[in-house]
Short mmCIF file of C-alpha atoms and ligand atoms in Angstrom, two decimals:
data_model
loop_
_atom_site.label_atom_id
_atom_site.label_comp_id
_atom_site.label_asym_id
_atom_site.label_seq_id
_atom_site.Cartn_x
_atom_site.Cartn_y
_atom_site.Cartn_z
CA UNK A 1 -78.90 117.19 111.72
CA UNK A 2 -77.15 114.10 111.17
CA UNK A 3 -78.19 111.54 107.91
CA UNK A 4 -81.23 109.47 108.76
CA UNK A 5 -80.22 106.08 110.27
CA UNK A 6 -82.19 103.22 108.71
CA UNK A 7 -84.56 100.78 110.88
CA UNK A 8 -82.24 98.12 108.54
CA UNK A 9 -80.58 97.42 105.14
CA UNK A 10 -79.68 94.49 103.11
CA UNK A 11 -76.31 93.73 102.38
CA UNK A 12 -76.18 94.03 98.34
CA UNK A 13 -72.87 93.59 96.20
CA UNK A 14 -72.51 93.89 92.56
CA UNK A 15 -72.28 90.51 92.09
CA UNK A 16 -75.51 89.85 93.58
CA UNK A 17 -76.92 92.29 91.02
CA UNK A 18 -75.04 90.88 88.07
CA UNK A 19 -76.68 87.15 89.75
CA UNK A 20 -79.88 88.36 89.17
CA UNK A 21 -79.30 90.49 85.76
CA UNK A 22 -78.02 87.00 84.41
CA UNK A 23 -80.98 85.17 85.22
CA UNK A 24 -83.41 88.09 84.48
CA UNK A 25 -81.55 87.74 81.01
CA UNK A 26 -81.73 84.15 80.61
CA UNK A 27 -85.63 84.62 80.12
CA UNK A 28 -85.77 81.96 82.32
CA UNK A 29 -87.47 83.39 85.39
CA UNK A 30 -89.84 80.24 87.29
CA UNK A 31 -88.66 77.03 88.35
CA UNK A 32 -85.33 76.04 87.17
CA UNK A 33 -81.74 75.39 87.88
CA UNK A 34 -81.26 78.33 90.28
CA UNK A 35 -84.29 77.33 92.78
CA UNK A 36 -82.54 74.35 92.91
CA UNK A 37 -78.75 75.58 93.18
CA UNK A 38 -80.08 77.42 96.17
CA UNK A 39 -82.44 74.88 97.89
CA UNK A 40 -79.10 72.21 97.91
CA UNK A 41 -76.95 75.59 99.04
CA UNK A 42 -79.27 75.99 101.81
CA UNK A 43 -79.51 72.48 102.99
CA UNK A 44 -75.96 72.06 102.71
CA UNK A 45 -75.38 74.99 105.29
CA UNK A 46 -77.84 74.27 107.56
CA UNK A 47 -76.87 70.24 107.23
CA UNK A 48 -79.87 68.63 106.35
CA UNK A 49 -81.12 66.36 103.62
CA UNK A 50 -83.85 68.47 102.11
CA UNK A 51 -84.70 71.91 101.80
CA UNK A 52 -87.60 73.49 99.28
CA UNK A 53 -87.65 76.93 98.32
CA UNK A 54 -90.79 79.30 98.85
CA UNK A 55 -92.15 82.43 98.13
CA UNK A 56 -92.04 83.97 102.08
CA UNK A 57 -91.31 82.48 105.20
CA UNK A 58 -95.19 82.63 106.34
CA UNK A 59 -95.65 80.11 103.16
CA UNK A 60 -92.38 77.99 104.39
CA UNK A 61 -94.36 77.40 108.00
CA UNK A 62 -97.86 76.98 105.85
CA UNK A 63 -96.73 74.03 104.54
CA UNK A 64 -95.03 72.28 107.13
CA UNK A 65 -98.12 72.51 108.80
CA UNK A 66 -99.76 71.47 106.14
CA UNK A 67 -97.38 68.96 105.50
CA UNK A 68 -97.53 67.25 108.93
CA UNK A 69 -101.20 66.77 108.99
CA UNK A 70 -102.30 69.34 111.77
CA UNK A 71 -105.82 70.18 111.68
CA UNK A 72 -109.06 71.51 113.24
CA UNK A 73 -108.47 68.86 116.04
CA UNK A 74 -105.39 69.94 116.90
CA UNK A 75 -103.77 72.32 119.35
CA UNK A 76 -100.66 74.28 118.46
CA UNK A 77 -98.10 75.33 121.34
CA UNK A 78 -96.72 78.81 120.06
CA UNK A 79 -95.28 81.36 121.89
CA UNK A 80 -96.80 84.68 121.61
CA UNK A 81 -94.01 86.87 121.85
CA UNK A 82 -93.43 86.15 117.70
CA UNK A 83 -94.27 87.62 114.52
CA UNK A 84 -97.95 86.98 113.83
CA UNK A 85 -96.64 84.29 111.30
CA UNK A 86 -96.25 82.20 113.51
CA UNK A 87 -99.68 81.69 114.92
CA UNK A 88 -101.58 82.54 111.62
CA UNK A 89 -100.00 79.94 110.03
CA UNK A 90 -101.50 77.60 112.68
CA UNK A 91 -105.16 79.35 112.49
CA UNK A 92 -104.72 79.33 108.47
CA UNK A 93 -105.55 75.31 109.01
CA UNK A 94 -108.42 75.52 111.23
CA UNK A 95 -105.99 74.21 114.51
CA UNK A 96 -106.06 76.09 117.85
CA UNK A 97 -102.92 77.89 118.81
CA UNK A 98 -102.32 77.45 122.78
CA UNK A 99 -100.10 80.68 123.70
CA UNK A 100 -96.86 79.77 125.68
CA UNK A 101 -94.54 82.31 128.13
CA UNK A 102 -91.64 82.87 127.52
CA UNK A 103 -88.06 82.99 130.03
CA UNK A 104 -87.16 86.19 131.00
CA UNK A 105 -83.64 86.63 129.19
CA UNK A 106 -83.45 85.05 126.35
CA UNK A 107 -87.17 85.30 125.02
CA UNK A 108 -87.97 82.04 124.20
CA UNK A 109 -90.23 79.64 124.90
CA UNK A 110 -90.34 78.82 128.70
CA UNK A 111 -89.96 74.95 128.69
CA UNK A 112 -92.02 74.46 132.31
CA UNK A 113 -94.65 76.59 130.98
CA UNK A 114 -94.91 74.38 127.89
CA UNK A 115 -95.28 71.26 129.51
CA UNK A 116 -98.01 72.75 132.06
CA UNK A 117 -100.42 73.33 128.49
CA UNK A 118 -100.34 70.14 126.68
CA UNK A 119 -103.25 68.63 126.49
CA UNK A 120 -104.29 65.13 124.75
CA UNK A 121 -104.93 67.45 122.22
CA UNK A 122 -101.88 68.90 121.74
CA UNK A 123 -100.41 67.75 118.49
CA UNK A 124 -97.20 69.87 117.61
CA UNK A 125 -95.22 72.65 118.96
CA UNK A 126 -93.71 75.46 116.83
CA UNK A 127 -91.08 76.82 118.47
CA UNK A 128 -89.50 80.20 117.63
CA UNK A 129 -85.43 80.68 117.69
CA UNK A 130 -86.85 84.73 118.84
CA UNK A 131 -84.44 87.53 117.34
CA UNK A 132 -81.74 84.99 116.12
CA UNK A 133 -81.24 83.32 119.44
CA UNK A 134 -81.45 79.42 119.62
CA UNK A 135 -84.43 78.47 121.75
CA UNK A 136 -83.70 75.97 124.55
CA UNK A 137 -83.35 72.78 122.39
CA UNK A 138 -82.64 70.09 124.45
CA UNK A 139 -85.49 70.91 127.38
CA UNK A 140 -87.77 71.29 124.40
CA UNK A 141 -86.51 68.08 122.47
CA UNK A 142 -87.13 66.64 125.82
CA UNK A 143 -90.42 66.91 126.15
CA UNK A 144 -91.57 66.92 122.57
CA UNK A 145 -89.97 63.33 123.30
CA UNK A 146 -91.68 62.34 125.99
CA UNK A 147 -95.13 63.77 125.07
CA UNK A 148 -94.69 62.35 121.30
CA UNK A 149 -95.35 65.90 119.71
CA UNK A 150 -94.07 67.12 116.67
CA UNK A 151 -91.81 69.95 116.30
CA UNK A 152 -91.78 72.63 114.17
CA UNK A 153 -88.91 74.97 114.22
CA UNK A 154 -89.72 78.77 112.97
CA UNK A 155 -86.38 79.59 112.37
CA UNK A 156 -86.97 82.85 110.24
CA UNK A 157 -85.28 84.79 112.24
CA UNK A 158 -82.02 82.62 112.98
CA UNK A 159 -80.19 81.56 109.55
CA UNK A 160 -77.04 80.93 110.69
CA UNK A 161 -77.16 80.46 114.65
CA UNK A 162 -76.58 77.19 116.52
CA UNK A 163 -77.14 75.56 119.58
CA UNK A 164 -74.39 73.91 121.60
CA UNK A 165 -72.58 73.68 118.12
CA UNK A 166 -75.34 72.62 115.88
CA UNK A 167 -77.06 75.03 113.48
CA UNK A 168 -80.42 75.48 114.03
CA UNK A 169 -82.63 74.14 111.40
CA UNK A 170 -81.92 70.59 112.41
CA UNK A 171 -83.72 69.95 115.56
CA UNK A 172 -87.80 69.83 114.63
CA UNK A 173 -89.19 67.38 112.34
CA UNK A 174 -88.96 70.27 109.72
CA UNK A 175 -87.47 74.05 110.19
CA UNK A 176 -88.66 77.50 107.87
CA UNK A 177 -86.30 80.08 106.88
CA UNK A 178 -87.02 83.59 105.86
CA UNK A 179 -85.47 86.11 103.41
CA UNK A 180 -87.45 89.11 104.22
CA UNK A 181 -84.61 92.36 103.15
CA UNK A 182 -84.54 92.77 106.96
CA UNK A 183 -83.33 89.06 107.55
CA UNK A 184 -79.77 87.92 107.59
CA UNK A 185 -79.69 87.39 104.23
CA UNK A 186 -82.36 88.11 101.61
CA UNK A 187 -83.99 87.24 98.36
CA UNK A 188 -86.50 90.21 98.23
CA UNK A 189 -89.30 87.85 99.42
CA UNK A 190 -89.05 84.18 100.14
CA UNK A 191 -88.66 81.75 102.25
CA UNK A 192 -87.57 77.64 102.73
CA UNK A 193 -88.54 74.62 104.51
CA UNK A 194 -85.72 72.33 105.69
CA UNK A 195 -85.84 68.66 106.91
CA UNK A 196 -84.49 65.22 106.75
CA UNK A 197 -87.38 63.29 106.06
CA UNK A 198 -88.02 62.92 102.75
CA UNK A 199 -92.47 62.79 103.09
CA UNK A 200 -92.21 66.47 104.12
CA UNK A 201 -89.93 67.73 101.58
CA UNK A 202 -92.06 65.65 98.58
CA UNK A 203 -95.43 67.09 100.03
CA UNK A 204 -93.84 70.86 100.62
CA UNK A 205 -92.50 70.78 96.53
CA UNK A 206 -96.31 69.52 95.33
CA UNK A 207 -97.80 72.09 97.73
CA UNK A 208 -96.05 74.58 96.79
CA UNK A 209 -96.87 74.22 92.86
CA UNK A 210 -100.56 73.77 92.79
CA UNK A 211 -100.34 70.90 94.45
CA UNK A 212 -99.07 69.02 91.28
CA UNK A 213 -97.72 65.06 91.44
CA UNK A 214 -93.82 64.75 91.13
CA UNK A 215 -94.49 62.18 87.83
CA UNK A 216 -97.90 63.74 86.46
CA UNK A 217 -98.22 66.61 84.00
CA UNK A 218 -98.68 70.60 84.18
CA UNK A 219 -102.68 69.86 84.20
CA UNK A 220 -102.71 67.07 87.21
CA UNK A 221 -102.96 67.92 90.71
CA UNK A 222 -102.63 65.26 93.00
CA UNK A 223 -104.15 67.57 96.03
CA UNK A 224 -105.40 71.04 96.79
CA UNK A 225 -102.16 73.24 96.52
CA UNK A 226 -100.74 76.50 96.25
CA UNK A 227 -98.75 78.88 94.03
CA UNK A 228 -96.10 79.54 96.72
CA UNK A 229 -92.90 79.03 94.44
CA UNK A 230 -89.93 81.13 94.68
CA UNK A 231 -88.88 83.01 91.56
CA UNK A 232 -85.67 82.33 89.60
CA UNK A 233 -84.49 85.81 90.53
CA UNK A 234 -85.26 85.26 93.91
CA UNK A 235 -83.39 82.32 93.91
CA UNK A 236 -79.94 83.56 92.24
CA UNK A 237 -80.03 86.80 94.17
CA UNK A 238 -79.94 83.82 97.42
CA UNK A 239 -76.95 81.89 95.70
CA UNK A 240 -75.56 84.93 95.88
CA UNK A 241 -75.89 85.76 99.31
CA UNK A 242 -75.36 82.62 101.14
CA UNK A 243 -72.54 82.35 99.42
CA UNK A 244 -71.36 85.15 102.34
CA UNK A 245 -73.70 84.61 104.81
CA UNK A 246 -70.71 83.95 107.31
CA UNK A 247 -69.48 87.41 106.64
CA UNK A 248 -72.80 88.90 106.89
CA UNK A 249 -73.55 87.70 110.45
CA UNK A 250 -69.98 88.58 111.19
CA UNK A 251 -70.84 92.27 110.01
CA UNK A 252 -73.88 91.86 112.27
CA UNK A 253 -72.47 90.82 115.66
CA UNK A 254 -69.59 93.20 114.75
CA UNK A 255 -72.23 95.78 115.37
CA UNK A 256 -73.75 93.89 118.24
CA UNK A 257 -70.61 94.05 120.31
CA UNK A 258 -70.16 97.78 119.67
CA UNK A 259 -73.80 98.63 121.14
CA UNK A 260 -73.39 96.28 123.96
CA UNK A 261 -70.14 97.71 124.89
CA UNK A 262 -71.89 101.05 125.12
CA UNK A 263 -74.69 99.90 127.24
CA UNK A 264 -72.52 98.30 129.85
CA UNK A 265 -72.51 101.99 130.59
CA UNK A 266 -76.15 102.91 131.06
CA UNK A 267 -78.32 101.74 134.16
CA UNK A 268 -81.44 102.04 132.80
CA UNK A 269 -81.34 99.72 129.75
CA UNK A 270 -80.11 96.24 129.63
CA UNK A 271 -78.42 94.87 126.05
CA UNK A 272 -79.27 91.66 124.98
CA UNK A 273 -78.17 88.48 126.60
CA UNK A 274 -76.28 85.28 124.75
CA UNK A 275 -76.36 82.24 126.54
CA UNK A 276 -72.84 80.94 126.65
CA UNK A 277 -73.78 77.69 124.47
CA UNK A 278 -75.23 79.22 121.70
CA UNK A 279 -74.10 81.82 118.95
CA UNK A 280 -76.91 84.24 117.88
CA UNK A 281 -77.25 85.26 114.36
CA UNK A 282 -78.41 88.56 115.28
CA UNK A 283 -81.63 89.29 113.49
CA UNK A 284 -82.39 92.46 115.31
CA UNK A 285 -80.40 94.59 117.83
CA UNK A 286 -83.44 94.63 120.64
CA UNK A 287 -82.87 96.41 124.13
CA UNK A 288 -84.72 95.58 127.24
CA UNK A 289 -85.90 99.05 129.83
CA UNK A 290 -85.65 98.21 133.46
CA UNK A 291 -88.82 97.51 135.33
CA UNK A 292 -90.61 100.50 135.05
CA UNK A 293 -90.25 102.39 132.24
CA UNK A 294 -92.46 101.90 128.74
CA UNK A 295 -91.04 101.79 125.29
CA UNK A 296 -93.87 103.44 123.67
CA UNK A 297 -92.67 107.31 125.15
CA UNK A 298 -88.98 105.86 124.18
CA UNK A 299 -89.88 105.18 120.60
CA UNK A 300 -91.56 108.38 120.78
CA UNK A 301 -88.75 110.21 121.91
CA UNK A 302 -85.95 108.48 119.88
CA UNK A 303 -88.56 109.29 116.67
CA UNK A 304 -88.13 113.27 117.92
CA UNK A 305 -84.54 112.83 117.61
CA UNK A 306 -84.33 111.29 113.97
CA UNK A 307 -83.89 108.28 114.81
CA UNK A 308 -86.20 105.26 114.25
CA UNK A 309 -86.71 102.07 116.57
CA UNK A 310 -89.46 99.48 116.78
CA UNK A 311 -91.61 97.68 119.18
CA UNK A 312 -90.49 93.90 118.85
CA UNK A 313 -92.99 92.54 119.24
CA UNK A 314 -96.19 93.21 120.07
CA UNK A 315 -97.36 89.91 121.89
CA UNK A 316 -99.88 87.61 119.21
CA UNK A 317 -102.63 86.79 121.74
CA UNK A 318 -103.34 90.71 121.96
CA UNK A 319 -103.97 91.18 118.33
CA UNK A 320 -107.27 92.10 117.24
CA UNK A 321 -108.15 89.20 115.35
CA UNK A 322 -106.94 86.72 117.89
CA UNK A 323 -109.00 88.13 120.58
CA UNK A 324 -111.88 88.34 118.74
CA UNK A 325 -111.50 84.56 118.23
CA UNK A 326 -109.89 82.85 120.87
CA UNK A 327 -110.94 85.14 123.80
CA UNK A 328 -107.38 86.26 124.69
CA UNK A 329 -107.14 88.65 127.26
CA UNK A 330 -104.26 90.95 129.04
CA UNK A 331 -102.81 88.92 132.14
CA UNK A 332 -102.71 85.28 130.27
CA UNK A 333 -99.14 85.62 130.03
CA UNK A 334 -97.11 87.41 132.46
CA UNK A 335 -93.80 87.93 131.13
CA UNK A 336 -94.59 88.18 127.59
CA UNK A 337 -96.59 91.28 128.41
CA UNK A 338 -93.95 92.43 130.91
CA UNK A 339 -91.43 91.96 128.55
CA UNK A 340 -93.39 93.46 125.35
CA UNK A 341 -93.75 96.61 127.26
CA UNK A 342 -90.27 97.14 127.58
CA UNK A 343 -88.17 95.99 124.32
CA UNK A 344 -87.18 97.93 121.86
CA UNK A 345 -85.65 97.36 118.22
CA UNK A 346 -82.91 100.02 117.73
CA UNK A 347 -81.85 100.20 113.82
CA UNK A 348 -79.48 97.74 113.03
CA UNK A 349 -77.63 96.42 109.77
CA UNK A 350 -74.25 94.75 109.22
CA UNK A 351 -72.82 97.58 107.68
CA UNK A 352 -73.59 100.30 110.81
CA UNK A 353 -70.37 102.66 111.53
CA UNK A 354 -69.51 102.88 114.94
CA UNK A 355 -70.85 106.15 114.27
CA UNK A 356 -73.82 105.47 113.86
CA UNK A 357 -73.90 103.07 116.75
CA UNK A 358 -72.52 105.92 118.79
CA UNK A 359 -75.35 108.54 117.80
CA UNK A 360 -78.10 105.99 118.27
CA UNK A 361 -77.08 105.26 121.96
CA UNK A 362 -76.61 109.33 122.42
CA UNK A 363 -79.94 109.77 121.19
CA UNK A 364 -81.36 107.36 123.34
CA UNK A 365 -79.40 108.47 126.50
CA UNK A 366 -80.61 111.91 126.03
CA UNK A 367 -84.58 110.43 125.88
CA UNK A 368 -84.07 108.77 129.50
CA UNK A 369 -83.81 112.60 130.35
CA UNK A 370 -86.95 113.54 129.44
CA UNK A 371 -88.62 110.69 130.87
C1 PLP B 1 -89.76 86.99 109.27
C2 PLP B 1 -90.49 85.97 110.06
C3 PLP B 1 -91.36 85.05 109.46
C4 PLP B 1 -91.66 85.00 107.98
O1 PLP B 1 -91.88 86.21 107.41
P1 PLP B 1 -92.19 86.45 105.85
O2 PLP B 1 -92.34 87.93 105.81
O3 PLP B 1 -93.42 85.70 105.52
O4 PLP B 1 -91.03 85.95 105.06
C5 PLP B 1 -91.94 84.08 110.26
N1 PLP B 1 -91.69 84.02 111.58
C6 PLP B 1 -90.87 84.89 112.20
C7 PLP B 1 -90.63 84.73 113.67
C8 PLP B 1 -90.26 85.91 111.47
O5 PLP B 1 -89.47 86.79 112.08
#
């Protein structure tokens, strides 16, 4: 038997350890210079004005909803093909999340399907840059433009990627980051909200600390908040890592190429697709079945052979708790369900061998046999 493979790893040096040793150290742990060091690190990579450091990702797209004023009047165009995140963050204010398809290839949010569910409801759109591929940003811009909706780019999976040259991040009225240890880059937990307009950003750093006033004391709270602050270890373990974050997606679509080039190869699986105006960041590795064949006795498989994979994703508006609510039903959305049936997450980290590449893709050509 070979060494386990992991589902994925984050990319720690020494110095990140000595980054957070230092500050753990210091004794100064919440809210000081490294939160800060790292929100202007962050909004100088992505290129915007203003970026606020959370504790996750989920809180990062909490309180740009928050922050933008959506409500229990409002509609919410999501796609489901997401992590729940996405939507809960939508149903955590009382709005109604309208479930979007997606296009076939790239996974994102189908613009014509969209446009076909606004309503005069419809109040914002959160669109999802899916697996660390840019979503289609100018048909989307387009008619976020022309319907006068805001936009909220969930860009948690996508640090780093851009879109006809532009980093995503940029487009929406504000953008969330995540730094999950599966992410591109991680702080343990956290996440970080990201815009140019300076209403957002003021309203993200009072929501995110109780909901305090940027003049008043520890005891004043302007409105009802939140403890969703990131810690200072958190925060210099980020410094850290962004400082590479160019070589870490490098590792990543290193890796990338070397699976693709082996499923050239196979019929019965199809490797990710890159439109030719955008560069992926590469969050996961995900490979699509053909038409016909189910990921669940794949995962099942691979899992007899040592080696894990994952079922990204597992489409929102079949959850549980979202039927139970909203009355969402198999057959709503065609090729989200198509599609959900037949991708699967292979392990993937920037510091895979070609080895390990090379056993994975074995393992999984030897599971088509027993299909
Ligand atoms: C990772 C992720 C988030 C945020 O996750 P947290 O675990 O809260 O940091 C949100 N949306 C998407 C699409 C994600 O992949």
């Amino acid at each position: 038997m070979f060494e386990r493979i992991p589902m994925s790893a984050p990319d720690i040096t020494e110095d990140d350890v000595q980054a957070v040793a230092e500050v753990v150290r210091s004794g100064r742990l919440a809210l000081g210079p490294k939160t800060e060091e790292f929100e202007r690190s962050v909004a100088e990579y992505v290129g915007v004005e203003h970026a606020v450091a959370v504790s996750s990702g989920t809180a990062a797209l909490h309180l740009v909803i928050k922050a933008l004023g959506i409500g229990p009047q409002d509609e919410v165009l999501v796609p489901s093909f997401t992590f729940v995140s996405s939507a809960n963050v939508v149903l955590y204010e009382g709005a109604t999340p309208v479930f979007v398809d997606i296009e076939p290839d790239t996974y994102n949010l189908d613009p014509e399907d969209l446009e076909r569910k606004i309503t005069p409801r419809t109040k914002a759109i959160m669109v999802v840059d899916v697996f660390g591929h840019p979503a289609e940003w100018d048909r989307i811009l387009d008619i976020a433009k022309r319907h006068r909706l805001l936009v909220i780019d969930d860009s948690c999976e996508a640090l780093g990627a851009e879109y006809k040259g532009k980093k995503v991040g940029r487009f929406g009225d504000a953008a969330a980051f995540a730094f999950y240890p599966n992410k591109q880059m991680t702080t343990g937990e956290g996440g970080i909200i990201v815009t140019n307009n300076p209403e957002i950003a003021k309203l993200a750093r009072s929501l995110r600390n109780q909901g305090r006033g940027e003049m008043g004391g520890w005891l004043n709270y302007e409105r009802l908040g939140y403890n969703y602050r990131m810690t200072e270890m958190s925060a210099a373990l980020g410094v850290s890592q962004i400082k590479r974050i160019e070589t870490l997606i490098a590792r990543r679509e290193r890796v990338a190429h070397l699976y693709t080039k082996c499923f050239t190869a196979l019929q019965w699986v199809r490797p990710p697709r890159v439109r030719p105006y955008v560069r992926s960041s590469w969050f996961v590795y995900v490979v699509e079945l053909t038409e016909g064949l189910y990921r669940d006795p794949v995962m099942r498989a691979m899992a007899r052979e040592g080696i894990p994979s994952r079922g990204y994703f597992s489409p929102v508006h079949l959850q549980p708790h979202i039927r139970r609510e909203w009355n969402t039903r198999e057959g709503m959305l065609p090729v989200t369900e198509s599609v959900a049936q037949r991708t699967v997450a292979l392990p993937f980290h920037g510091r895979m061998s070609e080895e390990e590449v090379n056993q994975v893709v074995e393992a999984l050509d030897r599971c088509s046999k027993h299909l």
